Coordinates of C-alpha atoms in Angstrom, one line a residue:
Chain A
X1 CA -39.2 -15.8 -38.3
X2 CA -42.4 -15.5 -37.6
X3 CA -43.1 -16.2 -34.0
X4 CA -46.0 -19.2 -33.8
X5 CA -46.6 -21.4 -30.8
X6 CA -44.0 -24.2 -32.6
X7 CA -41.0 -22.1 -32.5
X8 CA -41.8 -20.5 -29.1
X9 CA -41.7 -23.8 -27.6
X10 CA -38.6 -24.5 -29.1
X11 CA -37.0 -21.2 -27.9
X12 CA -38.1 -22.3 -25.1
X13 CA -36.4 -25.5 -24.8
X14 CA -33.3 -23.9 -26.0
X15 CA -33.6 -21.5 -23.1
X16 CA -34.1 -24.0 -20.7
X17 CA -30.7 -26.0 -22.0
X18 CA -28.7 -23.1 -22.1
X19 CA -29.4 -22.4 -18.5
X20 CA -29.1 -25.8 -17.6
X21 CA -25.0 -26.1 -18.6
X22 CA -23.8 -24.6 -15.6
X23 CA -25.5 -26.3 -13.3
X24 CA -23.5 -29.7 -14.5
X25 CA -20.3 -28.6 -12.9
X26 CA -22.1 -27.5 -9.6
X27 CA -24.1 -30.7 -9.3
X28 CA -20.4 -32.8 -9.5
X29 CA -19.0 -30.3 -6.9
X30 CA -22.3 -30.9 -5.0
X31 CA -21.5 -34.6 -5.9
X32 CA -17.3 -34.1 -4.4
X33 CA -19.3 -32.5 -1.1
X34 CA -21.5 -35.0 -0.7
X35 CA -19.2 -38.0 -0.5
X36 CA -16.7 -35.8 1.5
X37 CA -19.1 -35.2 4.4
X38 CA -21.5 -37.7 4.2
X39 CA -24.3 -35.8 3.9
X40 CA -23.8 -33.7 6.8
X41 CA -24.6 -30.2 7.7
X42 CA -21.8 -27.5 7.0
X43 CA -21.4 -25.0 9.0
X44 CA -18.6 -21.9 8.8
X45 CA -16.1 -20.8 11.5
X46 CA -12.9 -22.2 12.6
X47 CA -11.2 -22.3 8.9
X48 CA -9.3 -19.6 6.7
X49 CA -8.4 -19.9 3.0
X50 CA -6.1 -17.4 1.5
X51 CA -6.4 -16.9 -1.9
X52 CA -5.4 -13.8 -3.9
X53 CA -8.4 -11.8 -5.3
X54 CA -7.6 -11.4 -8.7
X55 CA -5.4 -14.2 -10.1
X56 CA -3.1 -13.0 -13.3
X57 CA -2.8 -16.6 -14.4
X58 CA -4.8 -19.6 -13.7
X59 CA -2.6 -21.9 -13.9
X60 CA -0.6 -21.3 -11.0
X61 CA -2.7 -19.7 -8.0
X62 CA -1.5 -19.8 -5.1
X63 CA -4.0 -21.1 -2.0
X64 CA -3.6 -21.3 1.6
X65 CA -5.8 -23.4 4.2
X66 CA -5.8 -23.7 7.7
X67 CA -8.5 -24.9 10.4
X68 CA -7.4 -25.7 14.3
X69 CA -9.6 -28.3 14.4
X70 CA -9.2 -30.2 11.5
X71 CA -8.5 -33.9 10.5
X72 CA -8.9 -33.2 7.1
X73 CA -9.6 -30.4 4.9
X74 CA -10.8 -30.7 1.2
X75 CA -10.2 -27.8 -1.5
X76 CA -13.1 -27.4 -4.6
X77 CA -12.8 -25.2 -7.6
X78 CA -16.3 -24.7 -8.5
X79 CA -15.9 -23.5 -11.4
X80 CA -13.4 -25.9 -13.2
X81 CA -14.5 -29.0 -15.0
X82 CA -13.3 -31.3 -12.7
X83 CA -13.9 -29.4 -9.1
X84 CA -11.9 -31.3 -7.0
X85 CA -9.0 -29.9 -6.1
X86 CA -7.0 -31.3 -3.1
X87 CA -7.6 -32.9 -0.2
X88 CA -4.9 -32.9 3.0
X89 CA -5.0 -35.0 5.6
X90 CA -3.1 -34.3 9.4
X91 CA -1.4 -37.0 10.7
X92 CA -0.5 -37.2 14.3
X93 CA 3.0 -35.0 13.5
X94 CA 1.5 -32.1 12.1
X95 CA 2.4 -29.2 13.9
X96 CA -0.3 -27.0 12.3
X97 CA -3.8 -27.7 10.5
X98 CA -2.8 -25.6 7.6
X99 CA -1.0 -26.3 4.4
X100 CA -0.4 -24.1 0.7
X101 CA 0.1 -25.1 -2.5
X102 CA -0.5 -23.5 -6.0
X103 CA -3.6 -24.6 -7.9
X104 CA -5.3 -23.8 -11.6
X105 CA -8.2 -22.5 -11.8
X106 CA -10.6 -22.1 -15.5
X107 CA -12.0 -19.3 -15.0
X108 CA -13.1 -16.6 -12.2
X109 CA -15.2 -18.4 -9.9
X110 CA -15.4 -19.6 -5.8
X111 CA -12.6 -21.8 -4.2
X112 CA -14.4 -23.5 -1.2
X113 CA -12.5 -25.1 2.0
X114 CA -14.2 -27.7 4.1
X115 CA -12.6 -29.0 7.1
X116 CA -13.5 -31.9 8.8
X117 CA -13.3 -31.0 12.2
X118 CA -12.0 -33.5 15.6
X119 CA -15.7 -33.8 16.4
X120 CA -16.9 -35.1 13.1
X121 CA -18.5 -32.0 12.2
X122 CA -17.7 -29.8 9.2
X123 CA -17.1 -26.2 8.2
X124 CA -16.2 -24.3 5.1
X125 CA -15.0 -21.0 3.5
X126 CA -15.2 -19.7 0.2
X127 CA -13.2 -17.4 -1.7
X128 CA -13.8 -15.6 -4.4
X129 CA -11.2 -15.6 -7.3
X130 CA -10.8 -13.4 -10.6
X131 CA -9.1 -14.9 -13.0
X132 CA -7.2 -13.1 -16.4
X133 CA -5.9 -16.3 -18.5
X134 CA -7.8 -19.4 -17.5
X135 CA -5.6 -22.8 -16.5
X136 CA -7.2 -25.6 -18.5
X137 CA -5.8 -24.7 -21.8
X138 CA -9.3 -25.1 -23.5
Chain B
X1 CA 8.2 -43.3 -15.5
X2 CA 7.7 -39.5 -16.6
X3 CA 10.6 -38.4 -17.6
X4 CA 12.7 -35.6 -15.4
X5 CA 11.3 -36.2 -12.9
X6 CA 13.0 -34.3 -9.3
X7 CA 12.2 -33.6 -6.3
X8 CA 13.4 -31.1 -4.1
X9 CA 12.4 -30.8 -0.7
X10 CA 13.3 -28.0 1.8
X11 CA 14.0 -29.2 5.6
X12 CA 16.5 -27.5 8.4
X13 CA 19.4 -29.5 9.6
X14 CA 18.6 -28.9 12.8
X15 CA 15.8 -28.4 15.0
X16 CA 15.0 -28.6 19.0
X17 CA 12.8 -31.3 20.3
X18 CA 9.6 -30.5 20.6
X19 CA 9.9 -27.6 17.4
X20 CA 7.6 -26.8 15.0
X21 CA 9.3 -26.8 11.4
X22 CA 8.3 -25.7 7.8
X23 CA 8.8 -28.3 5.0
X24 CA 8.8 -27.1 1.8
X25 CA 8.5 -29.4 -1.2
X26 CA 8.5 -29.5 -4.7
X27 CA 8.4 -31.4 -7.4
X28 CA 9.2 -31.3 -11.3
X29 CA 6.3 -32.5 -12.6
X30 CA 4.4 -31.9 -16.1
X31 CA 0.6 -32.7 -14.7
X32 CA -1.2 -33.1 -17.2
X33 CA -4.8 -32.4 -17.0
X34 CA -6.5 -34.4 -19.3
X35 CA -8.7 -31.6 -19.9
X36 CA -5.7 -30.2 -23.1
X37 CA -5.7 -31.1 -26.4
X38 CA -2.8 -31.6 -28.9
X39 CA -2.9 -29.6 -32.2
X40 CA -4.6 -32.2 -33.7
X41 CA -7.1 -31.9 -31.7
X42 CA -6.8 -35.1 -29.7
X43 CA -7.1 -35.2 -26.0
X44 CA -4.1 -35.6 -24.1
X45 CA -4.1 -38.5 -21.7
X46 CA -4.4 -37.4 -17.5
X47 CA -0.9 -37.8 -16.0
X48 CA -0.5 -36.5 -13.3
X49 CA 0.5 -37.1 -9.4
X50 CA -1.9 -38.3 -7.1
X51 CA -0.5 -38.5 -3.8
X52 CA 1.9 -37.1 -1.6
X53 CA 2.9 -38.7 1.9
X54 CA 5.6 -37.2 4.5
X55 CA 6.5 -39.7 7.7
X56 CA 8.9 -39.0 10.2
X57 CA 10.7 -41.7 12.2
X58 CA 7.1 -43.8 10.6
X59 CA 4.5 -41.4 11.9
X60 CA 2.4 -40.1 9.4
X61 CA 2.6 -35.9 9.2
X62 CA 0.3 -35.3 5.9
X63 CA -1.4 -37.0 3.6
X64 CA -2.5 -35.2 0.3
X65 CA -5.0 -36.0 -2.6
X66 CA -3.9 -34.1 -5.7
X67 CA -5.8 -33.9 -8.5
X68 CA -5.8 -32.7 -11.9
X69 CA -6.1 -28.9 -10.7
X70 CA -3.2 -29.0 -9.3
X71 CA -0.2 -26.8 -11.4
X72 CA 2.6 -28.1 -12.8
X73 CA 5.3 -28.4 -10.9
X74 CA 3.3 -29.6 -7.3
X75 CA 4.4 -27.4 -4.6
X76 CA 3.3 -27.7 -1.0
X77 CA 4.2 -26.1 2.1
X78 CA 3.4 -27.6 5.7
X79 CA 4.7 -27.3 9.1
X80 CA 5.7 -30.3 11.7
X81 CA 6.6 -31.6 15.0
X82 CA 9.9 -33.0 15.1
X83 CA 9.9 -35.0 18.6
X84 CA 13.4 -36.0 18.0
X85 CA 16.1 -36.5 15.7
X86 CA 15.0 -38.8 12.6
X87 CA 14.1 -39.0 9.0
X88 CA 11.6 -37.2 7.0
X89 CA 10.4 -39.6 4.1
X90 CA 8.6 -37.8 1.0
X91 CA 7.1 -39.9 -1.3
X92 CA 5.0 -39.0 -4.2
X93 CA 2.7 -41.0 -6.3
X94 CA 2.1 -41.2 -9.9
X95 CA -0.7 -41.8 -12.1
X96 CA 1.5 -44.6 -14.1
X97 CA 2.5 -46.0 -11.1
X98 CA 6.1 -45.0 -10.2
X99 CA 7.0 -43.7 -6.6
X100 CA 9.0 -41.2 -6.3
X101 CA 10.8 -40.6 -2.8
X102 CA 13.8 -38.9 -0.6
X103 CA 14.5 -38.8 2.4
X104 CA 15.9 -36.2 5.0
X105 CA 17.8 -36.5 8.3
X106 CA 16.9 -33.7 10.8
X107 CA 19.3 -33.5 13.9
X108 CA 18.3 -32.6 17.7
X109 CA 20.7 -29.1 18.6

């Protein structure tokens, strides 16, 4: 193929789309963020989230979060179509601000916490995971 | 209803007033995705639970979105104050609709 201005801007474009595919799952975790804290400014400290480094399976990892201070504390899988992945809320009988359960995950990619703290302000961790066999059967 | 559907919830019999105690739940559940396809190629239909509520005595201990990235099979593990002797009510929500629940008794020693 001979390389004229015509098909250089349409390498171009193709570049451009290529690139842009993975920022649509970001932009709906951005999205899950967004209406989760309002818009407000997250910090990090009081929160922990356990997760295994390198996960055999994705469908069943299993996740740990816990934050002193929290009301409520939202899980996000960055890098699975739909990020979302829990969100736990304390009522007044909850001994501890922590909780675990077992999650899928598509691929390797970040697992991010955010707690909602007593004071209305937010923190997060992130973890990262590797994952063998992806969980969303694609 | 999804069919076989159980849950199975771990609680002590007894506790002291004032303890802190682990509940461990569990629940046979397929939840489906959404995201899978059948081998013709058709998407299978989202089915999965939503929500999952534990009260004791009526006062609220956790309240959990779920959502499709959660495995088959929810488990979840939390810890609670148990004031004094009561109930711990479980009840899970369904996509379709049904609630599933159980309840335990926990007694003061």
């Amino acid at each position: 193929m001979e390389l004229t201005r015509r098909n250089a801007l349409l390498m171009g474009a193709g570049a451009f789309l290529a690139a842009g595919l993975p920022f649509r799952a970001s932009a709906a975790a951005e999205d899950a963020i967004a209406a989760f804290t309002g818009g407000a400014e997250v910090g990090t400290g009081d929160i922990t989230l356990t997760a295994p480094e390198i996960a055999e399976n994705g469908n069943t990892v299993p996740i740990e979060v816990s934050s002193e201070a929290a009301v409520e504390i939202m899980v996000l899988a960055m890098g699975n179509p739909t990020p979302s992945v829990a969100t736990f809320k304390f009522g007044k009988l909850a001994a501890s601000r922590a909780a675990s359960t077992r999650i899928r995950l598509a691929g390797t990619q970040d697992v991010v916490a955010i707690a909602k703290l007593e004071d209305g302000s937010f923190v997060q961790a992130s973890s990262t995971v590797k994952v063998t066999i992806g969980g969303c059967g694609g | 209803m999804a069919k076989g559907v159980k849950p199975r919830v771990k609680v002590p019999k007894t506790a002291a007033a004032g303890d802190t105690i682990t509940i461990k739940t569990l629940i046979s559940h397929k939840m489906e995705s959404g995201q899978r396809k059948d081998d013709d190629g058709n998407l299978i239909p989202r089915s999965i639970i939503n929500r999952f509520t534990c009260d004791f005595n009526g006062e609220n201990v956790i309240d959990v979105t779920l959502e499709p990235a959660i495995s088959t099979n929810p488990y979840l593990e939390f810890e609670a104050l148990v004031p004094e002797a009561g109930d711990f009510k479980f009840t899970w929500y369904d996509d379709d609709g049904s609630v599933y629940d159980t309840t335990k008794t926990i007694a003061i020693e």
